[in-house]
Structures are given as structure tokens and as C-alpha cells.
mmCIF file of C-alpha atoms in Angstrom:
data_model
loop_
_atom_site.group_PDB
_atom_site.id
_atom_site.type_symbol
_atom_site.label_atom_id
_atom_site.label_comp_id
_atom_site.label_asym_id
_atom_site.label_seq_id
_atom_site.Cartn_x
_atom_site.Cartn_y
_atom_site.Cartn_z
ATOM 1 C CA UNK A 1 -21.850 -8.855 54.408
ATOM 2 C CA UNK A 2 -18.025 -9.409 55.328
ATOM 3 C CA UNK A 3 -15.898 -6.831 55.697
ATOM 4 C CA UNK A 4 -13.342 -8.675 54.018
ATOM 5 C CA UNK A 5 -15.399 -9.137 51.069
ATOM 6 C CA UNK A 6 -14.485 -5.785 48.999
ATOM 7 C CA UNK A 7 -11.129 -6.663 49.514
ATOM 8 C CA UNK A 8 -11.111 -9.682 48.216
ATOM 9 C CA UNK A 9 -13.482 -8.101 45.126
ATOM 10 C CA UNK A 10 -10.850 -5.397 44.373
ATOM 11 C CA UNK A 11 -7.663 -8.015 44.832
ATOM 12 C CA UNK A 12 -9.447 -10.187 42.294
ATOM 13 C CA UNK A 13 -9.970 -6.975 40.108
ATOM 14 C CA UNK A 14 -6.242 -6.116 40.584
ATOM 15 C CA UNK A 15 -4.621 -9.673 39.505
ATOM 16 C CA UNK A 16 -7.395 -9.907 36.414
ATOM 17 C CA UNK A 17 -6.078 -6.439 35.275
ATOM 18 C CA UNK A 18 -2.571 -7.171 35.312
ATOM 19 C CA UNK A 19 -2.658 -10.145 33.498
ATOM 20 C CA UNK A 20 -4.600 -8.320 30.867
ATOM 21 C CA UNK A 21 -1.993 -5.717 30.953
ATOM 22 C CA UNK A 22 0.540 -8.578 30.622
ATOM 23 C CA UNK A 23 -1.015 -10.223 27.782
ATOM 24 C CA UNK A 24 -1.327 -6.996 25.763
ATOM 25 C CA UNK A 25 1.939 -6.074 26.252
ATOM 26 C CA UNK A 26 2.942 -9.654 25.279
ATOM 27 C CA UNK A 27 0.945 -9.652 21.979
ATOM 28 C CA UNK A 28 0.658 -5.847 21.385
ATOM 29 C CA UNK A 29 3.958 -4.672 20.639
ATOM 30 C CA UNK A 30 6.692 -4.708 18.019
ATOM 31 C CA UNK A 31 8.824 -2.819 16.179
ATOM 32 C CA UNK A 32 9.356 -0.375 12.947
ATOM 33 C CA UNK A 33 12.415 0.446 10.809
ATOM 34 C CA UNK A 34 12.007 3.886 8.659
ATOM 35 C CA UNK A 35 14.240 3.316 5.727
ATOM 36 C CA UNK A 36 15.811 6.303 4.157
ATOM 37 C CA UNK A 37 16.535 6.500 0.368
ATOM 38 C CA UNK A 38 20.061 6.062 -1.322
ATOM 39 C CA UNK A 39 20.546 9.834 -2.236
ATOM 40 C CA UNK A 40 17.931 11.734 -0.243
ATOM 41 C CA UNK A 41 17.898 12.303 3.528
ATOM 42 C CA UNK A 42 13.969 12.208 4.510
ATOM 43 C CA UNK A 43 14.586 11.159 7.853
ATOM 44 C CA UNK A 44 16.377 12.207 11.073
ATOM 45 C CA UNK A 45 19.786 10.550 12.477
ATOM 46 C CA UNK A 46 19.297 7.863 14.853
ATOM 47 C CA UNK A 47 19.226 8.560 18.326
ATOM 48 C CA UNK A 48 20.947 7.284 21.180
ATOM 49 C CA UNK A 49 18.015 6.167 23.007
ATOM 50 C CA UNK A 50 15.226 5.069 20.594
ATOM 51 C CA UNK A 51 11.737 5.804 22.455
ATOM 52 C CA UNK A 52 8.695 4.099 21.166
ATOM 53 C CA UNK A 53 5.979 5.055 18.711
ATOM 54 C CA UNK A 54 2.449 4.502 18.522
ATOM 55 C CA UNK A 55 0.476 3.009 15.305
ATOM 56 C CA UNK A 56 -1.075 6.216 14.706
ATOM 57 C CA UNK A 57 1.922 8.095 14.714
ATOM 58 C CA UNK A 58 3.407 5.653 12.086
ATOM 59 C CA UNK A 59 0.563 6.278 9.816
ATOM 60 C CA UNK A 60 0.939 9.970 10.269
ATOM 61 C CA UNK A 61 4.060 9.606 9.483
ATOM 62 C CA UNK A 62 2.912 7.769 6.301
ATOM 63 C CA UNK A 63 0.567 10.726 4.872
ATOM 64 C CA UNK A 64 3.535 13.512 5.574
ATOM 65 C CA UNK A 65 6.346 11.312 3.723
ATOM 66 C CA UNK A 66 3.834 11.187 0.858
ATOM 67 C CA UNK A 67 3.200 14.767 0.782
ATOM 68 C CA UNK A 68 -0.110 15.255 3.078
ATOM 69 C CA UNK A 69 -0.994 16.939 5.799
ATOM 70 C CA UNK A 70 -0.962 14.829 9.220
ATOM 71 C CA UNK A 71 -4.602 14.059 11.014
ATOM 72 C CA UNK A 72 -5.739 17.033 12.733
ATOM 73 C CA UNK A 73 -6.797 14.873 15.849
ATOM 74 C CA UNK A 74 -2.680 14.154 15.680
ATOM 75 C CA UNK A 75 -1.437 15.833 19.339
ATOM 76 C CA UNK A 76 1.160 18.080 20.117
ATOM 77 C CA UNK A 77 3.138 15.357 21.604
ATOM 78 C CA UNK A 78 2.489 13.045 18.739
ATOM 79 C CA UNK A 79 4.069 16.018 16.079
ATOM 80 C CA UNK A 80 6.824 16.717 18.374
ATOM 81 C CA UNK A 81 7.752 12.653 18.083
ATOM 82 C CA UNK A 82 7.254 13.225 14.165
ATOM 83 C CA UNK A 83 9.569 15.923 14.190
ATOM 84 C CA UNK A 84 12.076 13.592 15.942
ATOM 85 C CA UNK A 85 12.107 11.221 13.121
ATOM 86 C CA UNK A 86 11.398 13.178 9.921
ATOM 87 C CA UNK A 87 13.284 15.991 8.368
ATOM 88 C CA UNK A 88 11.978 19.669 8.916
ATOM 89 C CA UNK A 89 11.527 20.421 5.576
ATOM 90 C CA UNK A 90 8.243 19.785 4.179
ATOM 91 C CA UNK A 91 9.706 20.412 0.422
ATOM 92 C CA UNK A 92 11.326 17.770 0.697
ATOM 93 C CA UNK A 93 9.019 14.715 0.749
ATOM 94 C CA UNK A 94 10.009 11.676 -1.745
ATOM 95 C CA UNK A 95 6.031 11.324 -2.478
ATOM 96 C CA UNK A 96 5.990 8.000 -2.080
ATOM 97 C CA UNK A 97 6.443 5.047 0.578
ATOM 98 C CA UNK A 98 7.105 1.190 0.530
ATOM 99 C CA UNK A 99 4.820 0.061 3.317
ATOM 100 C CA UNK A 100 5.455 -3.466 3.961
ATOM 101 C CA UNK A 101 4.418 -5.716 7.869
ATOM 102 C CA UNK A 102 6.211 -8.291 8.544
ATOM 103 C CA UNK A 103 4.203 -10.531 10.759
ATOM 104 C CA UNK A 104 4.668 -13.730 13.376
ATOM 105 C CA UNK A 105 8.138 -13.019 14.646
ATOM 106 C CA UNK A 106 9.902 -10.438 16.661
ATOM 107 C CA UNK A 107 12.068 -8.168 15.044
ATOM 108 C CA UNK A 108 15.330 -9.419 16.731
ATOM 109 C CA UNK A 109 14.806 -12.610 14.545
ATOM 110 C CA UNK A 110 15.467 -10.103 11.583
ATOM 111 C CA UNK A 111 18.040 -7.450 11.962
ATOM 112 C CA UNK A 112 18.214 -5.721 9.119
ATOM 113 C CA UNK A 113 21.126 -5.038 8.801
ATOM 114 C CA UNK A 114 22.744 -8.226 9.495
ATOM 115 C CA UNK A 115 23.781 -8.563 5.592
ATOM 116 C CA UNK A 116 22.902 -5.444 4.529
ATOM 117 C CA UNK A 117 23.850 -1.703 4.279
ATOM 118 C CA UNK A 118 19.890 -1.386 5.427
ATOM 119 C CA UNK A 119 20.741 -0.511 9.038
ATOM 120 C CA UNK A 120 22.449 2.461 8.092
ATOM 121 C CA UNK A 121 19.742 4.515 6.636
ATOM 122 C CA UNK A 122 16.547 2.816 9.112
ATOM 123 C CA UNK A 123 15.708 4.682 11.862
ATOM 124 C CA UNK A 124 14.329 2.017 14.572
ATOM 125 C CA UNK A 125 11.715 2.900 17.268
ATOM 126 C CA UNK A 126 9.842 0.329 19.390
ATOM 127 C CA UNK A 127 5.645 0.332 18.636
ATOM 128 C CA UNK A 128 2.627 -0.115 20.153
ATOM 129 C CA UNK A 129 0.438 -2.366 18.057
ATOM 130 C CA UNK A 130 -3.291 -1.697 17.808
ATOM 131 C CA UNK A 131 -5.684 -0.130 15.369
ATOM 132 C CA UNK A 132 -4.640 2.592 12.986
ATOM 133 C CA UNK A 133 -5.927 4.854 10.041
ATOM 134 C CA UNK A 134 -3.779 6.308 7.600
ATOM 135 C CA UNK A 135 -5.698 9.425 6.176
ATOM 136 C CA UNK A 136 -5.209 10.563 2.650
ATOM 137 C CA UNK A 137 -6.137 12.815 0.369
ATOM 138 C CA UNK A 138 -8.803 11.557 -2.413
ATOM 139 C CA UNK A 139 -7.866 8.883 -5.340
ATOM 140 C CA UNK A 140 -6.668 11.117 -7.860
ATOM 141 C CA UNK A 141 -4.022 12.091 -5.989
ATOM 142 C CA UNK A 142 -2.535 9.065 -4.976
ATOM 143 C CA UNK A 143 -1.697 5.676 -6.252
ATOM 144 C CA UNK A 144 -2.453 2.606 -4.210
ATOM 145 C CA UNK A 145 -0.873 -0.714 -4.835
ATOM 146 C CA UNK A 146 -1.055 -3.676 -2.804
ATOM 147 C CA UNK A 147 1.486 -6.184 -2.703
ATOM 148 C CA UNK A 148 -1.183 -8.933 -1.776
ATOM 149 C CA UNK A 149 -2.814 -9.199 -5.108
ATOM 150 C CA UNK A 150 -3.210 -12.791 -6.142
ATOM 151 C CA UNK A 151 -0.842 -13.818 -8.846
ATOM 152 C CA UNK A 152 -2.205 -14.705 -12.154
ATOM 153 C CA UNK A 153 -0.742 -18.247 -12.483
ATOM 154 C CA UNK A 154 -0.171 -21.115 -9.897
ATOM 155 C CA UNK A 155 3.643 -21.553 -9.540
ATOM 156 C CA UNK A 156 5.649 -23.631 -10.872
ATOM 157 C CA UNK A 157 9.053 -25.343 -10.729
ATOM 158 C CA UNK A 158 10.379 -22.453 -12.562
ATOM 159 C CA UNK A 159 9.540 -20.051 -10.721
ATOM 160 C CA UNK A 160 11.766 -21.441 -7.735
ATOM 161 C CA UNK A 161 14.449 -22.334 -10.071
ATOM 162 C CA UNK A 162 14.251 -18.266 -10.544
ATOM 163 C CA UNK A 163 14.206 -17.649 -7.082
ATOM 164 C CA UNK A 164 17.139 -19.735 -6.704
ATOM 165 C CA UNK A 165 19.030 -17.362 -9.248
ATOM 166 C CA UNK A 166 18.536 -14.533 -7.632
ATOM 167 C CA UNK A 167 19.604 -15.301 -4.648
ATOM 168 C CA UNK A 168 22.931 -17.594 -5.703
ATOM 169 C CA UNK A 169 21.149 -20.408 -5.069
ATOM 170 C CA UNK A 170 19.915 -23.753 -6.841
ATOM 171 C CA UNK A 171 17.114 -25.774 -7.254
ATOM 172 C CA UNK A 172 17.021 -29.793 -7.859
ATOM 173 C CA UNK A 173 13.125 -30.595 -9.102
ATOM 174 C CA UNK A 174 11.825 -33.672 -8.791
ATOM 175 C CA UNK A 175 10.817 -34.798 -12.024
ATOM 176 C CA UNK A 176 8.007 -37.014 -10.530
ATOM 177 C CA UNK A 177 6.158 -34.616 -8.631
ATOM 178 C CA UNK A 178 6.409 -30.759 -9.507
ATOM 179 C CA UNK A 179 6.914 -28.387 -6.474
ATOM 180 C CA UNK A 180 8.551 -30.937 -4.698
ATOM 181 C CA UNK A 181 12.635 -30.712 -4.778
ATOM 182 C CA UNK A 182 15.058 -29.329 -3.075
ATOM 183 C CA UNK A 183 15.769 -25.679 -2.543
ATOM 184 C CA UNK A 184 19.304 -24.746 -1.888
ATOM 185 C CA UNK A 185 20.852 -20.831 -0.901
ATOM 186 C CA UNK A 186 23.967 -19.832 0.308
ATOM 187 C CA UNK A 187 24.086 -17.520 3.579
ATOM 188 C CA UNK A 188 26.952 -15.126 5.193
ATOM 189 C CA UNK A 189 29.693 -16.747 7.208
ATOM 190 C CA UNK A 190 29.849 -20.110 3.967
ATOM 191 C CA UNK A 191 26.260 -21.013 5.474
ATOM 192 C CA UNK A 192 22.851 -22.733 3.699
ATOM 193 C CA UNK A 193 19.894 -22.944 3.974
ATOM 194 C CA UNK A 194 18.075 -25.444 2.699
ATOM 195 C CA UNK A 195 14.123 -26.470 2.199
ATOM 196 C CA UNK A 196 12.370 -29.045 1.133
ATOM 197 C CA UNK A 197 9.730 -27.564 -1.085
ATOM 198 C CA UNK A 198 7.645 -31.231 -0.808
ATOM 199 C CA UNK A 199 6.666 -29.475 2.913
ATOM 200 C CA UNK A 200 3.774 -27.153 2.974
ATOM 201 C CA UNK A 201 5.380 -24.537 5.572
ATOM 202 C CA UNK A 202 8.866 -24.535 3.230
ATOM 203 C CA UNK A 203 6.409 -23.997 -0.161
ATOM 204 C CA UNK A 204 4.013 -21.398 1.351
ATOM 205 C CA UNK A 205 8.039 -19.643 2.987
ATOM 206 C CA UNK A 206 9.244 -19.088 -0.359
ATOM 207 C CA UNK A 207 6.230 -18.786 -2.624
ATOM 208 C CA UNK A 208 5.214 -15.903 -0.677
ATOM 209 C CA UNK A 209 8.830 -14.193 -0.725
ATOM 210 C CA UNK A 210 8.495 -14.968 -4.670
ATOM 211 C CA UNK A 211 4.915 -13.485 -4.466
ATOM 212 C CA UNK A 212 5.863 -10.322 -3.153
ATOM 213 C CA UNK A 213 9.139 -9.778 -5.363
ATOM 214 C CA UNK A 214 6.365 -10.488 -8.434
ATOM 215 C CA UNK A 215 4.037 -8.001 -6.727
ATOM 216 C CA UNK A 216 6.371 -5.430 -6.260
ATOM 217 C CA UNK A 217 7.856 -6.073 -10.157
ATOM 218 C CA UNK A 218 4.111 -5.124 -10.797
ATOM 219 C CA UNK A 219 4.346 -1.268 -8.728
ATOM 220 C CA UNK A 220 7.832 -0.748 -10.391
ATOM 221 C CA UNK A 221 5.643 -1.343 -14.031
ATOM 222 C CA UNK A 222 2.577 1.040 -12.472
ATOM 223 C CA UNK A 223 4.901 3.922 -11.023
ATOM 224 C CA UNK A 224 7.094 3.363 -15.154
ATOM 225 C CA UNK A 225 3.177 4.274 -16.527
ATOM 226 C CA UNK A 226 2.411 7.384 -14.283
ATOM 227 C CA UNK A 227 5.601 8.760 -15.029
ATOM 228 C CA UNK A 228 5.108 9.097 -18.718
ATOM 229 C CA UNK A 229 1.426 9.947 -18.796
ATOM 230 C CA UNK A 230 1.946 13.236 -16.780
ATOM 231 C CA UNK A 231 1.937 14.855 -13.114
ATOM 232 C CA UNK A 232 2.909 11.763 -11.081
ATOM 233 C CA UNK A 233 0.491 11.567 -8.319
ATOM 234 C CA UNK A 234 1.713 10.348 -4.547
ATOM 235 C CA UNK A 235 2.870 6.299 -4.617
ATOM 236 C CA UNK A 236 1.820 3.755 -1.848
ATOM 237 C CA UNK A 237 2.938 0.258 -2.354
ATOM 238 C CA UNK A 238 1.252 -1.356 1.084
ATOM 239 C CA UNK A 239 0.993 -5.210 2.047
ATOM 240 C CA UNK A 240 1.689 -7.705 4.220
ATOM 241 C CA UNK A 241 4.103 -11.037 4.450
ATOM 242 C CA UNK A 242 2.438 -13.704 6.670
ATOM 243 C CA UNK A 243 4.890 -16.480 5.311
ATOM 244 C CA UNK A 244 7.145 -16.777 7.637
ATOM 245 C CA UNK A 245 4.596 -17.365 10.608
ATOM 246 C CA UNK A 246 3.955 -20.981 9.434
ATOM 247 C CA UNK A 247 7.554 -21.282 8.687
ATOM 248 C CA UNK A 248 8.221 -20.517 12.200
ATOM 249 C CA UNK A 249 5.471 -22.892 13.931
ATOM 250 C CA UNK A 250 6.967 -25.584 11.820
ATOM 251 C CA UNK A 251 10.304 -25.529 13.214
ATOM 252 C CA UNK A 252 9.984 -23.676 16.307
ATOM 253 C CA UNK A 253 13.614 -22.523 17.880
ATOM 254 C CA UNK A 254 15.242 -24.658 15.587
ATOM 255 C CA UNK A 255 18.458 -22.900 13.321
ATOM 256 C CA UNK A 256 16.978 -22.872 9.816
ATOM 257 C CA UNK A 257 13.877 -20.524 11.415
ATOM 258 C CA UNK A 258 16.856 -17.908 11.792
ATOM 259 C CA UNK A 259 18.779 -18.996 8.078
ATOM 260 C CA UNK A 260 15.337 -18.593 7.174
ATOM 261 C CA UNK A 261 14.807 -15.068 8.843
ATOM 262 C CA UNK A 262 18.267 -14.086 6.817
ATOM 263 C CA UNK A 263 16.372 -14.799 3.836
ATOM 264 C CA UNK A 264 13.659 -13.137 4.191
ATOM 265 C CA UNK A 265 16.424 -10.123 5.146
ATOM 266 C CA UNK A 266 18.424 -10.301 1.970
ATOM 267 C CA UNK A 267 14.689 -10.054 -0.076
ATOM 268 C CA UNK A 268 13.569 -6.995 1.652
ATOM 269 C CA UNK A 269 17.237 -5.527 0.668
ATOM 270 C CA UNK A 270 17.252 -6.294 -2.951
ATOM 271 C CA UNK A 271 13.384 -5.368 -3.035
ATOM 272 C CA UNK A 272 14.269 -2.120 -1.514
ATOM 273 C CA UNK A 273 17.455 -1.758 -3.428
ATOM 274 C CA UNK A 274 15.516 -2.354 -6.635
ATOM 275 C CA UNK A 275 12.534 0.322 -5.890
ATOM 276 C CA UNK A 276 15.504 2.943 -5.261
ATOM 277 C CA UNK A 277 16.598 2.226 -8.734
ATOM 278 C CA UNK A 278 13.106 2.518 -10.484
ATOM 279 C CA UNK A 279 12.354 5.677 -8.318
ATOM 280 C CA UNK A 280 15.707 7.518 -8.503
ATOM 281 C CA UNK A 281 15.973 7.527 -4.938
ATOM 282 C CA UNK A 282 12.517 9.537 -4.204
ATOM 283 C CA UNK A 283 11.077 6.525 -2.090
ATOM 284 C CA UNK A 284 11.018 5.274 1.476
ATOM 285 C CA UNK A 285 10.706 2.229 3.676
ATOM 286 C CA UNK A 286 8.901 1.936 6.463
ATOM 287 C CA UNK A 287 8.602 -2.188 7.828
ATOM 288 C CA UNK A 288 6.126 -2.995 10.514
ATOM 289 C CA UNK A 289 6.949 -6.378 12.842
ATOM 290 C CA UNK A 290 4.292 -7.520 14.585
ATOM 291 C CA UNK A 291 4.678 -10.767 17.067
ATOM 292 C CA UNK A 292 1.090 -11.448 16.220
ATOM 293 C CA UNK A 293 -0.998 -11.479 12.873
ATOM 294 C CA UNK A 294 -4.780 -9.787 12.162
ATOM 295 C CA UNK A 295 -7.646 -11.367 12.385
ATOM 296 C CA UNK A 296 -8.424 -11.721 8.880
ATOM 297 C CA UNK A 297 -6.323 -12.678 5.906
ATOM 298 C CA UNK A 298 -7.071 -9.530 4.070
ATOM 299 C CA UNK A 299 -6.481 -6.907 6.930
ATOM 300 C CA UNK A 300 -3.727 -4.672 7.728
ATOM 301 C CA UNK A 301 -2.955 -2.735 10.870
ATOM 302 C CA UNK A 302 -2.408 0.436 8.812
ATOM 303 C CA UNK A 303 -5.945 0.909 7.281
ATOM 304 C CA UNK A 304 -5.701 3.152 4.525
ATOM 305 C CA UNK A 305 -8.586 5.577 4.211
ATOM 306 C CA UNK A 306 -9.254 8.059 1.498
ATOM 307 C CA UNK A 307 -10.271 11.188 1.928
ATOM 308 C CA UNK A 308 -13.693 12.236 0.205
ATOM 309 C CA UNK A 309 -14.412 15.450 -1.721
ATOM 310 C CA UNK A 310 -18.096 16.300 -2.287
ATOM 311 C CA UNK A 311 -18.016 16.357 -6.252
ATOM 312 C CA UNK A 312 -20.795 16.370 -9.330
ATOM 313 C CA UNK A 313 -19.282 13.140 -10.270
ATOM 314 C CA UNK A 314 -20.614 11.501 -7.086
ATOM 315 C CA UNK A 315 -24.050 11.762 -8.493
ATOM 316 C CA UNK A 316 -22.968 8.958 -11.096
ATOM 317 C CA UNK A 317 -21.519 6.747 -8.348
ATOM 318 C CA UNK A 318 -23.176 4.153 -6.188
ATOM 319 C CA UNK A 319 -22.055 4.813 -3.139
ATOM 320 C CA UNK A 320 -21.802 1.856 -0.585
ATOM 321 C CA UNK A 321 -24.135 1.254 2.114
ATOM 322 C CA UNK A 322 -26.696 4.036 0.309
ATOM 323 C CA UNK A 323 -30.599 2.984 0.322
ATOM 324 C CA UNK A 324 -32.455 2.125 -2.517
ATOM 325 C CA UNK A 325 -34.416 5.101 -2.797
ATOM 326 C CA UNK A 326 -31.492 7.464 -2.833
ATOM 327 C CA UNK A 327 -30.405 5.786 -5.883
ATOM 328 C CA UNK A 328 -33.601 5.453 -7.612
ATOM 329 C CA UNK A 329 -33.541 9.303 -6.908
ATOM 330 C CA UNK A 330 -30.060 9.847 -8.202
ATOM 331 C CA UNK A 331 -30.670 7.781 -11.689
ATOM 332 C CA UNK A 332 -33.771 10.048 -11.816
ATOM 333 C CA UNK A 333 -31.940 13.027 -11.814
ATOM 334 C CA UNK A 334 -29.394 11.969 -14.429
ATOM 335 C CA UNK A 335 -31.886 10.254 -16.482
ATOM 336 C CA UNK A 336 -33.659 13.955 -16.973
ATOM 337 C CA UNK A 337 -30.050 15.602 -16.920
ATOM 338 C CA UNK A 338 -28.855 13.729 -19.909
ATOM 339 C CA UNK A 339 -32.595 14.073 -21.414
ATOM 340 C CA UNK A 340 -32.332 17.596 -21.678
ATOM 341 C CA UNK A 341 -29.279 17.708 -22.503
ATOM 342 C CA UNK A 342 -29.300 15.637 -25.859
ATOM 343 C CA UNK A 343 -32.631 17.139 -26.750
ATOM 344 C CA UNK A 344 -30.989 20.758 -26.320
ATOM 345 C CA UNK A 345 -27.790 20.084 -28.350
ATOM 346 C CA UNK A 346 -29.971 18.296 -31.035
ATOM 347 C CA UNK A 347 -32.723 21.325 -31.795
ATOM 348 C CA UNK A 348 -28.804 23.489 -31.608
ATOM 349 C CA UNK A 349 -27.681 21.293 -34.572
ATOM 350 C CA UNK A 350 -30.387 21.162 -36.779
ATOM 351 C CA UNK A 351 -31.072 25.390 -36.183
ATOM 352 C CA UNK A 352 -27.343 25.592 -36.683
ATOM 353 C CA UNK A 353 -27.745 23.319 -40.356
ATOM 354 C CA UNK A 354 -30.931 25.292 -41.193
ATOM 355 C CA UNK A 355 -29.551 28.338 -40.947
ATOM 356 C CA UNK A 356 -26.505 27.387 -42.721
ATOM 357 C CA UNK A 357 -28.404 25.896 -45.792
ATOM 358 C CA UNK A 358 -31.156 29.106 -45.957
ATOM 359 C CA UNK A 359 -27.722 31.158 -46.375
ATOM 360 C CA UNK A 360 -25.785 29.354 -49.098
ATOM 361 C CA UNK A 361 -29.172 28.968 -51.057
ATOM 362 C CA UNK A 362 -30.986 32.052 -50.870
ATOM 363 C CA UNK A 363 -31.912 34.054 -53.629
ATOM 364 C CA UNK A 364 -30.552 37.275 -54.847
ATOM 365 C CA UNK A 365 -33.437 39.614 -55.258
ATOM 366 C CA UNK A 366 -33.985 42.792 -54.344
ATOM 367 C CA UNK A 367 -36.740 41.616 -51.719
ATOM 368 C CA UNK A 368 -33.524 39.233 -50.178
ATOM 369 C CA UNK A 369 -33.530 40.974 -46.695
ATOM 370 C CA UNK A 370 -29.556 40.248 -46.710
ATOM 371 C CA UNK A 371 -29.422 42.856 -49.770
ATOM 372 C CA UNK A 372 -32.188 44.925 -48.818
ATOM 373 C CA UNK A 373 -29.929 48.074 -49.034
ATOM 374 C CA UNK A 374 -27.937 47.610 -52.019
ATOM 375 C CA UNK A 375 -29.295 49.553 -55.406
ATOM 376 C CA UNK A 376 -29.439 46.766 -58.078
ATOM 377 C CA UNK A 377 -29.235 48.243 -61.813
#
């Protein structure tokens, strides 16, 4: 064998590596604003030099802002980095979190705070993008809404006309053809943007901003319920905007991919300004950009995972992935549970009416055991 063959091996080994390394670093990193509430202070002062944060971290970060202890497989370094962005004082938690990715685009395409007051309550750190739980505590003590629901209803001309409203802007249908005129809104610096809504990448832009101003409409309604039916349990409104991705392939480097990037700013700041409204200022924001999307539609790269507590009511609850005879076995057990239990409560009822009838009606005689010891003249 040549001598000069393991070198060659390990040089081969060496360039495939680094353009692995490359590659990842390409498609595996992005960014994440914490957004701090209008009269609370949940999280630290900006730093001068941001350093980065892992996916994990940010979902710790998640379960302490919503009042729950951080994964026990978190590190030491890992908590000292929390402590760095979130206040000491674990009294102070607003119980609930806006949890929104933002995905196909670099964050630089979207500052925040370009024409908003946003920027000066985020706290920015760069992130390493992978795989991530976010551990909870059980279902009864937290509410989870998703901001990817599907909407009831396909949308309609009015529903951009709306959209055009709220943002200053205007909308010219086409009476022909529905979904297919012109959407106009006005910018900073006497700017426009404008879309043609007869374009599949301009529709699927704005009906998913629309889509998630609906969905989140929908959590303000939720969190309105829990408040008035008692204890409020812990909030988590979670999704994911993929709209702009197509948007962005579309038109590639071209101008209205960054008037349409300001859009998609000014949404995020009423939909934030609006949830600090409905929640008195006890919510955050934390947004997730990611260069790249997930594999499938319906996946997130925070996965939210509830913790279970081994309960009674468990028996009564197919649990997923179980065999066939452990619920045969199960349905057995209530079957003779509830058996008993009716036949029990039953003989109880009719003893109890028995009793009560042989009482009201029963003779008054001197061989009446109730009067045994009373002289009758």
C-alpha cells in the first residue's frame, strides 16, 4: 500500500468535513428577539456585545417566562446565559409568551425596529438552529394555542379590503375575478408597496399575514374566557409564518422583497401591541428567524412537550402507541369499576327508601320496638 495513501484518506476526510461544517453554519443559524412587555421589565438590558444562544436555551427560556422550572439536563453554563437575559426574580414571570418563527429570510431583512418602538424592549442574541424541546408542566396548567389553525372560511375580497384598513392602505378588486386586484400600503420615508393579489406568491404574502392577525384575534378571545372562569392557567400562543419564503423566491433581491419585509414588521408590532392591551402588559415576545424552513408543513423547531403526571384519570384514556391488550385490560377494569359501583349505590337507595317508609308507617303499639319503653295507659 502507498505511503501516501492515508494522507490522501485523511485530506479527503478534512475538506468533506469542512464543507459540512460550512453548510451547517450556512443553513443552521439565525437569530431571536426577546420582546419585553409595555409596563413590566421581564428581561435584562441589552448588552454591548450580544453572544449567541442555543435552541434549547430559548425553549428554557420559554418554560421559566411562563412560570416553570427549566429542564434539569439544562447546564450550568446554559443557566448562567439565562440569567444574562432574564430578570432574577422568579416572582415576577408574566405567565405567558407570544412564540412566533419567522422563516426563509435572515433577520437583517427585518429589523424590528425599523418603524417601531419594538427594538427598544427586544433583547437580540444570535442562535444556533437545530432541534429543540420545550418542557412543560401537564395540560391543566397551561393553555396552548397555535397560530396555524386553518381558518374557517376561504378568503375573500373583503378580507384584503380589511387588511388594507388596517394598515392605511387600499384595495381596488377586480370585479371580474375575486382575489385578483390590486393591493396598495403606504411605507416610512412617503413609500408603497404594492401587490398584485392575481400572483400566487403576493396572495399566499398577505393571506398568511391576515391569517395570523385572525389567529391571534382567536388567543386574545381564549385568554378573555380563562380570565373570567377562574385561576388563569400559563398562556402559549406558538406558530409559525412561512409566507414570506415564497414571497422572497418570487422576487429575489428585488426592492419590494424588503417593502415587503417592512410589512411584515409593522404586523408583528400592532400584533404585539394589541396582545399587550388584552393582557395588561403580563406577556412576552420571543421571534425566531430561521434562513431555512422544517421539513414538514406542520413542524416547529420549538417542539412543545407536556409533561405527564401518573393520574386515575389515565385509566379512561387511550393512550397513543398502547397495544391492544392493554386496552382491552383497561375497559375491563372500568367496565367492573362502574359495575360495582352502580349496583352499590342502587341496593344504598332502595335500603335508604325502605327504611324511610317502615318509619313514617309503622304502627304505634306497645310491641313497636321504637316505643318499647314508654308505659302506654
Amino acid at each position: 500500500m502507498d505511503s501516501k495513501t492515508p494522507t490522501v484518506f485523511f485530506a479527503i476526510l478534512l475538506i468533506i468535513s469542512s464543507i459540512l461544517c460550512l453548510q451547517s453554519r450556512a443553513d443552521g443559524t439565525g437569530s431571536v428577539y426577546f420582546l419585553d412587555s409595555d409596563t413590566h421589565n421581564y428581561f435584562q438590558s441589552q448588552p454591548s456585545e450580544s453572544k449567541s444562544i442555543s435552541l434549547p436555551e430559548v425553549g428554557a427560556a420559554v418554560s421559566v417566562l411562563l412560570g416553570f422550572a427549566p429542564p434539569s439536563t439544562l447546564s450550568s453554563a446554559s443557566s448562567a446565559k439565562l440569567n444574562e437575559v432574564l430578570k432574577a426574580n422568579p416572582f415576577n414571570r408574566p405567565h405567558a409568551v407570544f412564540l412566533l418563527e419567522i422563516n426563509g429570510f435572515e433577520d437583517k431583512q427585518l429589523e424590528l425596529g425599523s418603524n417601531s418602538d419594538l427594538s427598544s424592549k427586544a433583547f437580540k442574541s444570535e442562535l444556533a438552529i437545530g432541534d429543540a424541546d420545550v418542557q412543560l408542566s401537564d395540560e391543566d396548567e397551561l393553555s396552548l394555542i397555535s397560530l396555524n389553525e386553518p381558518l374557517p372560511m376561504e378568503f375573500t375580497d373583503t378580507d384584503i379590503t380589511n387588511f388594507a384598513s388596517l394598515f392605511g392602505g387600499s384595495y381596488v378588486n377586480d370585479e371580474l375575478e375575486s382575489l385578483s386586484g390590486e393591493l396598495t400600503i403606504p411605507l416610512a420615508n412617503d413609500a408603497q408597496l404594492k401587490l398584485d393579489m392575481s400572483k400566487e406568491a403576493d396572495r399566499k404574502f398577505v393571506t398568511g399575514i391576515i391569517s395570523l392577525i385572525q389567529n391571534v384575534q382567536r388567543a386574545k378571545q381564549v385568554h378573555e374566557d380563562l380570565v373570567g372562569s377562574g385561576p388563569t392557567p400559563a398562556e402559549l400562543i406558538n406558530g409559525r409564518f412561512d409566507g414570506f419564503k415564497a414571497f422572497q423566491e418570487q422576487y429575489g433581491n428585488d426592492d419590494i422583497v424588503q417593502k415587503g419585509a417592512e410589512l411584515l414588521t409593522t404586523a408583528i408590532s400592532k400584533i404585539y401591541s394589541s396582545l399587550q392591551t388584552t393582557y395588561k402588559g403580563e406577556i412576552v415576545g420571543t421571534v425566531v428567524f430561521t434562513k431555512s424552513s422544517p421539513a414538514k408543513q406542520s413542524d416547529t423547531i420549538l417542539n412543545i412537550k407536556l409533561a405527564t403526571n401518573p393520574s386515575p384519570r389515565w385509566l379512561e384514556e387511550e393512550k397513543e402507541g398502547s397495544n391492544d391488550a392493554a386496552r382491552i385490560l383497561i375497559a375491563e377494569v372500568l367496565l367492573v369499576r362502574r359495575t360495582l359501583a352502580w349496583i352499590t349505590g342502587i341496593i344504598l337507595v332502595i335500603a335508604t327508601l325502605m327504611g324511610v317508609w317502615f318509619l313514617l308507617y309503622m304502627p304505634l303499639t306497645r310491641d313497636t320496638l321504637l316505643y318499647s319503653n314508654v308505659k302506654l295507659d
